[in-house]
Amino acid sequence: MKRDVRILLLGEPKVGKTSLIMSLVGEEFPEEVPSRAEEITIPADVTPEKVPTHIVDYSEAEQSDEILHEEIVKANVICVVYDVTKEATIEKIRTKWIPLVNGEAEKGKKVPVILVGNKSDLQSGSSMESILPIMNQFSEIETCVECSAKNLKNISELFYYAQKAVLHPTAPLYDPEEKELRPLCVRALSRIFTISDQDSDGILSDEELNFFQKSCFGSPLAPQALEDVKSVVWKNTGEGVQDNGLTLTGFLFLNTLFIQRGRHETTWTILRKFGCDDSLELTDDYLYPPLRVPQGCTTELNHFGYQFIQKLFEKYDVDKDMALSPSELKNLFSVFPYMPWGADVYSTVCSNEKGYITQHGYLCQWTLTAYLDVHRCMEYLGYFGYPVLTEQESQTEAITVTRDKKVDQEKGQTQRNVFLCKVIGPRGTGKSAFLRAFLGTNLTKQQTAAGLSSCYTINTVQVNSQDKYLILYEVDVDTEFLKASDAACDVACLMYDVSDPKSFNYCASIFKQHYMDSGIPCVLVASKADLPEQKQQHGLSPSEFCYKHRLLPPIPFSCFGQDSPSTLLYSKLALAAMFPHRNGSELSTTSFWLRVTLGAAAFTVLGFTFYRAFLKLK
């Protein structure tokens, strides 16, 4: 919505333009009227719509055509004033003023016009008989107000309608010539209907209608008012009401009716509540609410976020098979202007035997987006109507910004649930297979699988009986780490091919250059462990290298065979990410794993003790 309104008054000399302005400001008819009033600004707090309003007068005697053109360009709305007692001033509306204002403007981009019939105190009848043909001829005319500057009749109403024409314009919503909603308006209202149809049955039930009404207007409809609304729709369009609920056809008809009856503000209130601007696009303020993420912190969905996207999944999983088929996925994103998930999503998260994204994979993909690009994640939530449906201020309520990783290291523990692992190794090592194996796909299945490959995969792993999200990112072998941030991650997986004697050199070089003194834990993975092992052409064997640098011994990996690959290796990666302050030798000792297990057991016993004490108090 516009932050201020600029109203320009035009019309023939002596029709009372200046008198109208002075009567509004002084609340009485002026004894002396100047040839032109100076520009007046009415503060926001005294206007009905709570926006500053600038009122500009025009005098043909004092101002040039060039100044007039400049003022027309700056104006948000034009009030063309005529004298109700003089037919000649009415005719000038058609022949002079409207062609001057909008003669060269494109359809849909014309400045709104209010016709103002002044001096109604001098005439007992109405001028509307002469005005109606003009209103029918020019679609940019919003309304006509007959008033009197002398007895102050309809003066406030005149400027209210002028404000309304700017803040709640007709042109983006409705085509008066075709007498129907414009396509962009239909698109915007259809999105709102789909969002509000929370059970996805194509009908707004009484409960859904009342939630919608309360969200947009602050209070639900009374039962009788609700029945009256449906009755009006049913009488005018047979398809508007089904199973005692409002269909999309009925919803669109209702908004058409509001506009035709001059209640544009009702439709605009709905559109703006769901994030639309005056061009019926979603505003940046709505899609990208400000969120500060300090350096060293990461972003995750919190319980509000997961609860919301879980409900979305349940809404669109029509066959309740715990997976989204391509058609269900398309319906899910029908409220988007584009398809946000590409073909690579099927290589990024888990899918079922039919190739459909499972519920688990769906949650993983959202988690990945929230971690890698939180602003994109909030954009997606905005398209789904998160602030309206959850009754929260913005999508930031769905996001948790974690504390700085340095604090985690100092305290020796982390509250984060999502960790990034960069998988680094020379070409041909099997990094892509390693990523796909994380989704439970063995080499045989990978070779037969179709689809676009992804440099990311994400899944959950169990660490200390807790589910944690682990993101694997395959670093391109041609990538050069130019700065510390290029190597930044929660854990680095350095992978070499046991069957290639030159393979380990690359890993050793990367470790010394970027990870040896970084504080980032590293895990070495000996891939293709099903093949005969070759002696590596390095000064130290991989095991000796790990011992020297206090790393875990190389962990063998192979996805060859019919069985799904083991998840133990991925759990070790997540464990190293969770405890970066511990070196590899500590992580590999039995005593460390015993301490973790005993710690979890002690916490359980302590919790049970508190629970028993609580029961006694009750």
XYZ file of C-alpha atoms in Angstrom:
618
model
C 0.000 0.000 0.000
C 1.210 3.515 -0.815
C 2.796 5.465 2.037
C 1.108 8.737 1.069
C -1.585 10.074 -1.277
C -1.309 13.029 -3.668
C -4.652 14.457 -4.834
C -4.796 16.982 -7.700
C -7.937 19.081 -8.271
C -8.635 20.086 -11.877
C -11.583 21.740 -13.610
C -12.814 24.848 -15.342
C -12.314 28.281 -13.690
C -14.921 29.271 -11.041
C -16.169 25.697 -10.390
C -14.973 25.938 -6.767
C -11.762 23.882 -6.625
C -10.058 26.253 -4.171
C -13.212 26.678 -2.091
C -13.456 22.898 -1.622
C -9.893 22.706 -0.291
C -10.338 25.674 2.061
C -13.683 24.398 3.342
C -12.080 21.028 4.147
C -9.157 22.584 6.005
C -11.039 25.431 7.745
C -14.258 23.460 8.291
C -16.204 26.528 7.132
C -16.819 28.328 3.854
C -14.146 31.017 3.306
C -15.285 34.624 2.986
C -12.379 35.372 0.663
C -11.116 32.800 -1.815
C -7.677 33.183 -3.432
C -7.152 32.290 -7.079
C -5.256 29.164 -6.018
C -4.628 27.403 -2.703
C -1.113 26.427 -1.688
C -0.356 22.710 -1.438
C -1.781 21.301 1.794
C -0.603 18.208 3.670
C -3.041 16.466 5.998
C -1.239 14.380 8.675
C -1.774 10.626 8.738
C -3.442 10.568 12.154
C -6.427 12.652 10.988
C -7.137 10.754 7.765
C -9.472 7.716 7.623
C -6.798 5.484 6.058
C -3.973 6.729 8.332
C -1.685 7.935 5.541
C -0.407 11.485 4.889
C -2.451 13.177 2.159
C -1.244 16.024 -0.080
C -3.944 18.140 -1.748
C -2.839 20.205 -4.761
C -4.861 22.986 -6.400
C -4.546 24.101 -10.025
C -5.210 27.494 -11.565
C -5.273 27.812 -15.330
C -4.683 31.581 -14.961
C -1.546 31.229 -12.823
C 0.103 28.017 -14.051
C 1.456 26.913 -17.411
C 0.593 23.787 -19.361
C 4.064 22.438 -18.502
C 3.392 22.762 -14.764
C -0.010 21.151 -15.243
C 1.581 18.166 -16.986
C 4.129 17.808 -14.166
C 1.395 17.848 -11.542
C -0.651 15.235 -13.403
C 2.401 12.934 -13.533
C 2.991 13.328 -9.767
C -0.658 12.844 -8.775
C -2.023 9.530 -7.484
C -5.616 10.533 -8.137
C -7.311 13.361 -10.047
C -10.471 15.101 -8.841
C -12.176 16.716 -11.827
C -14.483 19.384 -10.389
C -17.545 20.664 -12.272
C -20.385 23.053 -11.455
C -23.680 21.143 -11.159
C -25.535 24.247 -12.378
C -23.506 24.634 -15.577
C -23.786 21.941 -18.260
C -20.739 23.349 -20.091
C -18.412 22.375 -17.198
C -19.808 18.829 -17.355
C -19.157 18.587 -21.092
C -15.548 19.695 -20.526
C -14.959 16.543 -18.478
C -15.439 14.470 -21.616
C -13.817 16.754 -24.161
C -10.934 18.272 -22.197
C -10.005 17.020 -18.742
C -10.043 13.230 -18.963
C -8.284 13.191 -22.373
C -5.696 15.554 -20.864
C -5.135 13.293 -17.846
C -5.218 9.826 -19.432
C -5.298 10.387 -23.189
C -1.975 8.614 -23.817
C -2.042 6.163 -20.903
C -2.186 2.418 -21.546
C -5.177 0.378 -20.447
C -4.759 -0.617 -16.805
C -2.227 2.164 -16.126
C -4.555 5.132 -16.126
C -4.694 7.557 -13.206
C -7.927 7.069 -11.231
C -10.414 9.934 -11.540
C -13.078 11.161 -9.102
C -15.797 13.393 -10.545
C -16.803 16.160 -8.130
C -20.074 18.035 -8.645
C -19.730 21.240 -6.594
C -22.390 23.875 -5.676
C -25.109 21.314 -5.014
C -26.638 23.906 -2.653
C -27.666 25.932 -5.736
C -29.624 23.107 -7.375
C -32.486 21.036 -6.024
C -32.020 18.105 -8.407
C -29.013 15.931 -9.329
C -26.523 16.062 -12.162
C -26.155 12.277 -12.300
C -28.288 11.925 -15.411
C -25.640 13.885 -17.345
C -22.715 12.235 -15.529
C -23.608 8.536 -15.937
C -22.877 8.391 -19.692
C -19.440 9.910 -19.015
C -18.749 7.363 -16.259
C -19.713 4.555 -18.617
C -17.430 5.957 -21.321
C -14.290 6.258 -19.158
C -13.403 3.216 -17.055
C -10.839 5.145 -14.983
C -13.639 7.117 -13.273
C -13.968 5.539 -9.822
C -17.052 7.419 -8.618
C -18.893 10.739 -8.628
C -19.573 12.834 -5.521
C -21.954 15.776 -5.423
C -21.009 18.260 -2.727
C -21.145 21.871 -1.578
C -18.156 23.884 -0.428
C -20.595 26.471 1.003
C -22.563 24.244 3.386
C -19.747 21.615 3.725
C -21.950 18.824 2.324
C -19.906 15.680 1.395
C -16.569 17.542 1.613
C -14.927 14.916 3.858
C -16.478 12.137 1.761
C -14.987 13.600 -1.390
C -11.435 13.355 -0.077
C -12.119 9.955 1.502
C -13.137 8.581 -1.910
C -10.036 10.165 -3.434
C -7.858 8.439 -0.843
C -9.699 5.197 -1.372
C -9.130 5.336 -5.148
C -5.379 5.382 -4.489
C -5.097 2.988 -1.550
C -7.706 0.521 -2.811
C -7.577 0.970 -6.604
C -10.046 -0.739 -8.893
C -7.820 -1.028 -11.955
C -5.551 -3.924 -10.789
C -8.565 -5.938 -9.641
C -11.400 -5.444 -12.079
C -12.023 -4.796 -15.751
C -15.123 -2.560 -15.892
C -15.523 -3.048 -19.630
C -15.572 -6.851 -19.384
C -17.236 -6.713 -15.945
C -14.920 -9.379 -14.540
C -11.853 -9.805 -12.344
C -8.529 -9.305 -14.070
C -6.331 -12.425 -14.543
C -3.728 -11.320 -11.992
C -6.465 -10.780 -9.434
C -7.911 -14.232 -10.150
C -4.428 -15.738 -9.712
C -3.850 -13.956 -6.384
C -7.284 -14.837 -4.985
C -6.951 -18.457 -6.172
C -3.687 -18.758 -4.217
C -5.432 -17.382 -1.123
C -8.319 -19.845 -1.569
C -5.897 -22.783 -1.881
C -4.006 -21.732 1.246
C -7.238 -21.253 3.198
C -8.598 -24.635 2.060
C -6.654 -26.397 4.786
C -7.985 -29.893 4.118
C -7.556 -29.563 0.341
C -11.109 -30.677 -0.489
C -11.755 -27.754 -2.856
C -14.313 -26.206 -0.492
C -14.065 -23.643 2.313
C -16.049 -25.105 5.198
C -17.661 -22.924 7.868
C -14.634 -23.508 10.098
C -12.203 -22.568 7.320
C -14.282 -19.531 6.343
C -14.339 -18.294 9.931
C -10.599 -18.763 10.325
C -10.121 -16.831 7.081
C -12.518 -14.087 8.231
C -10.780 -13.775 11.605
C -7.315 -13.686 9.989
C -8.262 -10.913 7.556
C -10.776 -8.852 9.531
C -10.126 -9.652 13.176
C -13.334 -11.517 14.075
C -15.354 -14.468 12.737
C -18.737 -14.127 11.062
C -21.890 -14.732 13.069
C -23.603 -18.016 12.058
C -26.485 -16.200 10.365
C -24.109 -13.863 8.487
C -22.209 -16.906 7.254
C -25.417 -18.479 5.951
C -26.406 -15.176 4.316
C -23.090 -15.014 2.453
C -23.491 -18.551 1.123
C -27.106 -17.830 0.201
C -26.114 -14.801 -1.902
C -23.439 -16.843 -3.674
C -25.755 -19.810 -4.262
C -28.484 -17.614 -5.770
C -26.072 -15.989 -8.216
C -23.858 -18.909 -9.193
C -24.895 -22.531 -8.920
C -21.326 -23.810 -8.648
C -20.392 -21.331 -5.901
C -21.624 -23.485 -3.012
C -21.111 -27.238 -2.647
C -21.604 -29.461 0.409
C -22.543 -26.334 2.384
C -19.129 -24.803 1.667
C -17.762 -22.105 -0.614
C -15.973 -23.223 -3.795
C -13.302 -21.266 -5.648
C -15.988 -20.092 -8.073
C -18.039 -18.795 -5.160
C -15.019 -17.153 -3.533
C -14.161 -15.304 -6.747
C -17.811 -14.286 -7.249
C -17.963 -12.869 -3.725
C -14.923 -10.669 -4.351
C -16.348 -9.569 -7.711
C -19.501 -8.539 -5.882
C -17.513 -6.543 -3.307
C -15.787 -4.597 -6.076
C -18.951 -4.010 -8.094
C -20.601 -2.585 -4.990
C -17.707 -0.223 -4.332
C -16.199 -2.229 -1.461
C -12.739 -2.552 -2.998
C -11.166 -2.204 0.440
C -12.584 -5.604 1.428
C -10.770 -7.412 -1.371
C -7.626 -5.334 -0.829
C -7.627 -6.195 2.881
C -7.663 -9.886 1.948
C -4.920 -9.513 -0.671
C -2.645 -7.466 1.585
C -3.097 -9.839 4.514
C -1.669 -12.566 2.292
C 1.302 -10.392 1.244
C 0.187 -8.766 -2.048
C 1.259 -5.304 -3.173
C -0.648 -2.948 -5.495
C 0.531 -4.907 -8.551
C -0.753 -8.148 -6.942
C 2.740 -9.569 -6.505
C 3.989 -10.664 -3.095
C 6.051 -7.941 -1.424
C 9.692 -8.387 -0.462
C 8.796 -7.370 3.098
C 6.399 -10.320 3.238
C 8.612 -12.900 1.527
C 11.937 -11.884 3.063
C 11.436 -10.634 6.624
C 14.709 -9.421 8.182
C 16.696 -12.114 9.987
C 20.174 -11.527 11.361
C 22.557 -14.490 11.168
C 25.901 -13.610 12.808
C 29.115 -15.146 11.517
C 29.708 -18.598 12.916
C 25.982 -19.265 13.371
C 23.717 -21.454 11.265
C 19.968 -21.610 10.633
C 17.538 -24.452 11.222
C 13.802 -24.977 11.179
C 12.406 -25.063 14.715
C 9.366 -26.950 16.011
C 7.003 -24.279 14.602
C 8.569 -24.696 11.166
C 8.494 -28.495 11.204
C 4.926 -28.518 12.498
C 3.840 -26.272 9.623
C 5.551 -28.217 6.835
C 4.347 -31.498 8.340
C 0.745 -30.257 8.050
C 1.426 -29.268 4.452
C 2.668 -32.783 3.695
C -0.426 -34.350 5.255
C -2.656 -31.969 3.279
C -1.200 -32.936 -0.100
C -0.430 -36.624 0.519
C -3.890 -37.464 -0.762
C -3.427 -41.252 -0.951
C -1.761 -41.328 2.501
C 1.158 -43.476 1.305
C 3.696 -41.305 3.204
C 5.204 -40.077 -0.079
C 4.509 -37.345 -2.624
C 3.923 -38.478 -6.181
C 4.789 -36.048 -9.025
C 1.149 -34.917 -9.234
C 0.918 -34.436 -5.462
C 4.180 -32.472 -5.520
C 2.811 -30.294 -8.323
C -0.345 -29.606 -6.290
C 1.756 -28.800 -3.231
C 3.593 -26.059 -5.108
C 0.543 -24.773 -7.005
C 0.635 -21.602 -4.858
C 4.156 -20.803 -6.159
C 4.916 -18.758 -9.284
C 7.550 -21.376 -10.182
C 8.518 -24.964 -9.305
C 11.068 -24.619 -6.470
C 12.360 -28.213 -6.435
C 14.133 -29.415 -9.554
C 14.837 -32.943 -10.768
C 17.998 -33.059 -8.612
C 15.845 -33.347 -5.461
C 15.432 -37.073 -6.206
C 19.206 -37.473 -5.857
C 19.342 -35.290 -2.752
C 16.840 -36.958 -0.415
C 15.287 -40.363 0.158
C 12.591 -41.658 -2.153
C 10.511 -44.849 -2.133
C 10.614 -47.777 -4.546
C 8.388 -45.828 -6.971
C 10.808 -42.922 -6.965
C 8.431 -40.672 -4.972
C 9.812 -38.349 -2.289
C 9.060 -39.862 1.103
C 7.876 -37.887 4.088
C 11.343 -38.236 5.564
C 12.938 -37.018 2.337
C 10.499 -34.088 2.220
C 11.505 -32.981 5.727
C 15.169 -33.398 4.799
C 14.815 -31.155 1.737
C 13.229 -28.394 3.840
C 16.029 -28.792 6.396
C 18.631 -28.455 3.650
C 17.036 -25.262 2.308
C 16.801 -23.726 5.792
C 20.498 -24.457 6.385
C 21.935 -23.406 3.017
C 19.635 -20.472 2.139
C 17.399 -19.369 4.985
C 15.961 -16.439 3.008
C 14.858 -18.828 0.267
C 13.307 -21.034 2.926
C 11.351 -18.068 4.329
C 10.244 -17.188 0.792
C 8.821 -20.699 0.383
C 7.030 -20.474 3.738
C 5.628 -17.103 2.659
C 4.143 -18.556 -0.519
C 2.405 -21.149 1.659
C 0.882 -18.400 3.833
C 2.865 -19.232 6.977
C 2.212 -15.947 8.882
C -1.554 -16.153 8.262
C -2.098 -19.845 8.984
C 0.095 -19.874 12.097
C -1.084 -16.448 13.307
C 2.543 -15.410 13.731
C 4.161 -12.155 12.695
C 6.476 -13.571 10.025
C 8.358 -16.637 8.834
C 11.268 -15.800 11.172
C 9.196 -17.485 13.906
C 9.843 -20.802 12.108
C 13.630 -20.381 12.149
C 16.220 -20.901 14.881
C 19.569 -19.157 14.591
C 22.101 -21.343 16.378
C 24.775 -19.967 18.639
C 28.296 -19.352 17.369
C 30.261 -22.541 16.729
C 33.123 -21.120 18.811
C 30.844 -21.139 21.861
C 29.998 -24.793 21.162
C 33.691 -25.620 21.068
C 34.350 -23.758 24.328
C 31.480 -25.503 26.112
C 32.250 -28.887 24.581
C 28.662 -29.417 23.452
C 26.263 -28.208 20.788
C 22.537 -27.517 20.555
C 22.533 -27.766 16.769
C 20.684 -30.481 14.891
C 22.065 -29.978 11.364
C 25.700 -30.492 10.343
C 27.563 -29.961 7.081
C 30.175 -32.418 5.882
C 32.321 -31.599 2.852
C 33.399 -34.697 0.937
C 36.771 -34.066 -0.682
C 38.918 -36.334 -2.793
C 40.523 -36.767 -6.228
C 38.454 -37.565 -9.290
C 37.244 -41.164 -9.545
C 37.412 -41.812 -5.807
C 33.723 -42.583 -5.512
C 32.484 -39.405 -3.852
C 29.202 -39.381 -5.773
C 28.605 -43.031 -4.878
C 29.361 -42.163 -1.251
C 26.692 -39.450 -1.310
C 24.087 -41.707 -2.934
C 24.921 -44.524 -0.507
C 23.923 -42.149 2.291
C 20.379 -42.434 0.916
C 20.571 -46.231 1.142
C 21.382 -46.812 -2.513
C 24.006 -49.450 -3.360
C 26.204 -49.309 -6.456
C 23.936 -51.575 -8.521
C 20.917 -49.337 -7.907
C 22.984 -46.212 -8.557
C 24.050 -47.499 -11.963
C 20.427 -48.104 -13.001
C 18.993 -44.949 -11.431
C 17.989 -42.124 -13.753
C 17.721 -38.428 -12.976
C 19.847 -35.369 -12.470
C 22.720 -35.835 -10.019
C 23.153 -33.516 -7.047
C 26.245 -32.299 -5.220
C 24.247 -32.486 -1.973
C 22.581 -35.289 -0.065
C 20.908 -35.058 3.316
C 19.644 -37.695 5.702
C 19.337 -38.316 9.417
C 21.789 -40.345 11.478
C 21.631 -41.561 15.038
C 24.175 -40.061 17.420
C 23.850 -40.911 21.111
C 20.269 -42.107 20.471
C 19.368 -38.753 18.901
C 18.440 -38.113 15.280
C 20.687 -35.487 13.687
C 20.595 -34.171 10.118
C 23.833 -34.628 8.197
C 24.383 -32.791 4.912
C 27.008 -34.204 2.558
C 28.450 -31.814 -0.018
C 30.664 -33.166 -2.795
C 33.458 -30.677 -3.457
C 34.383 -30.445 -7.128
C 37.929 -31.766 -7.612
C 38.711 -28.700 -9.747
C 37.664 -26.300 -6.966
C 40.491 -24.317 -5.461
C 40.067 -23.234 -1.855
C 40.871 -19.539 -2.148
C 39.901 -18.564 1.400
C 39.108 -20.166 4.735
C 35.359 -19.979 4.130
C 35.692 -22.275 1.088
C 36.918 -25.054 3.353
C 34.518 -24.220 6.183
C 32.223 -27.005 7.368
C 31.417 -28.947 10.517
C 33.441 -31.978 9.487
C 35.624 -32.751 6.467
C 35.509 -36.196 4.873
C 38.810 -36.769 3.033
C 38.330 -39.688 0.673
C 40.944 -41.682 -1.197
C 40.783 -44.766 -3.441
C 42.594 -47.766 -1.889
C 43.166 -49.241 -5.362
C 44.916 -46.083 -6.663
C 48.435 -45.621 -5.223
C 48.425 -41.873 -6.013
C 45.060 -41.134 -4.467
C 46.091 -40.436 -0.864
C 48.526 -37.643 -1.814
C 45.621 -35.345 -2.648
C 43.940 -35.882 0.739
C 47.190 -35.327 2.648
C 47.823 -32.094 0.745
C 44.301 -30.753 1.364
C 44.539 -31.611 5.063
C 47.868 -29.816 5.547
C 46.806 -26.742 3.574
C 43.340 -26.190 4.996
C 42.442 -28.401 7.959
C 45.516 -29.188 10.041
C 45.231 -26.036 12.173
C 41.607 -25.102 11.421
C 39.874 -26.728 14.366
C 37.564 -28.510 11.884
C 37.487 -32.277 12.545
C 38.570 -34.531 9.671
C 37.710 -38.141 8.929
C 39.654 -40.144 6.345
C 37.644 -42.634 4.293
C 39.287 -45.470 2.349
C 36.851 -45.962 -0.536
C 36.442 -48.972 -2.840
C 37.399 -51.217 0.076
C 36.098 -54.217 -1.910
C 39.090 -53.885 -4.294
C 42.713 -55.012 -3.627
C 44.516 -52.339 -1.604
C 47.592 -50.683 -3.178
C 50.446 -49.110 -1.247
C 49.991 -45.336 -1.327
C 52.849 -43.257 -2.806
C 53.187 -40.990 0.197
C 55.873 -40.636 2.840
C 53.533 -42.103 5.437
C 50.866 -44.751 5.068
C 47.297 -43.485 5.613
C 47.233 -45.149 9.069
C 50.559 -43.593 10.068
C 49.416 -40.216 8.784
C 46.252 -40.417 10.916
C 48.236 -41.464 13.996
C 50.680 -38.598 13.551
C 47.907 -35.993 13.215
C 45.671 -37.531 15.921
C 42.923 -38.465 13.456
C 40.632 -41.490 13.409
C 42.226 -44.396 11.489
C 40.998 -44.519 7.856
C 37.486 -45.971 7.723
C 36.898 -48.463 4.885
C 33.904 -47.861 2.623
C 32.301 -49.774 -0.230
C 28.822 -49.615 -1.725
C 29.451 -52.715 -3.844
C 26.961 -55.515 -3.291
C 23.236 -56.059 -3.031
C 22.722 -54.812 0.511
C 22.172 -51.193 1.486
C 25.427 -49.583 2.680
C 26.070 -49.346 6.421
C 25.142 -46.082 8.142
C 27.835 -46.410 10.837
C 30.369 -44.356 8.881
C 27.922 -41.485 8.481
C 27.166 -41.585 12.207
C 30.879 -41.230 12.895
C 31.007 -38.172 10.641
C 28.100 -36.619 12.544
C 29.713 -37.529 15.863
C 32.952 -35.796 14.853
C 30.904 -32.725 13.857
C 29.109 -32.706 17.214
C 32.338 -32.945 19.219
C 34.861 -30.895 17.236
C 36.892 -30.182 20.380
C 37.872 -33.864 20.614
C 40.564 -35.206 18.355
C 40.320 -38.430 16.423
C 42.219 -40.542 18.931
C 39.723 -39.615 21.665
C 36.720 -40.317 19.438
C 38.071 -43.741 18.547
C 38.701 -44.918 22.124
C 36.343 -47.255 23.878
C 36.372 -45.035 26.969
C 34.865 -42.115 25.027
C 31.991 -44.183 23.672
C 31.493 -45.630 27.178
C 31.332 -42.112 28.676
C 28.756 -41.075 26.082
C 26.640 -44.162 26.796
C 26.931 -43.859 30.597
C 26.156 -40.136 30.368
C 22.939 -40.839 28.492
C 22.030 -43.587 30.990
C 22.740 -41.338 33.984
C 20.559 -38.596 32.480
C 17.715 -41.114 32.083
C 18.009 -42.294 35.720
C 18.176 -38.698 36.970
C 15.094 -37.773 34.943
C 13.198 -40.753 36.382
C 14.175 -39.720 39.931
C 12.817 -36.199 39.350
C 9.624 -37.650 37.902
C 9.046 -39.832 40.994
C 9.653 -36.848 43.249
C 7.161 -34.803 41.217
C 4.510 -37.514 41.626
C 4.990 -37.484 45.413
C 4.512 -33.707 45.486
C 1.242 -34.085 43.589
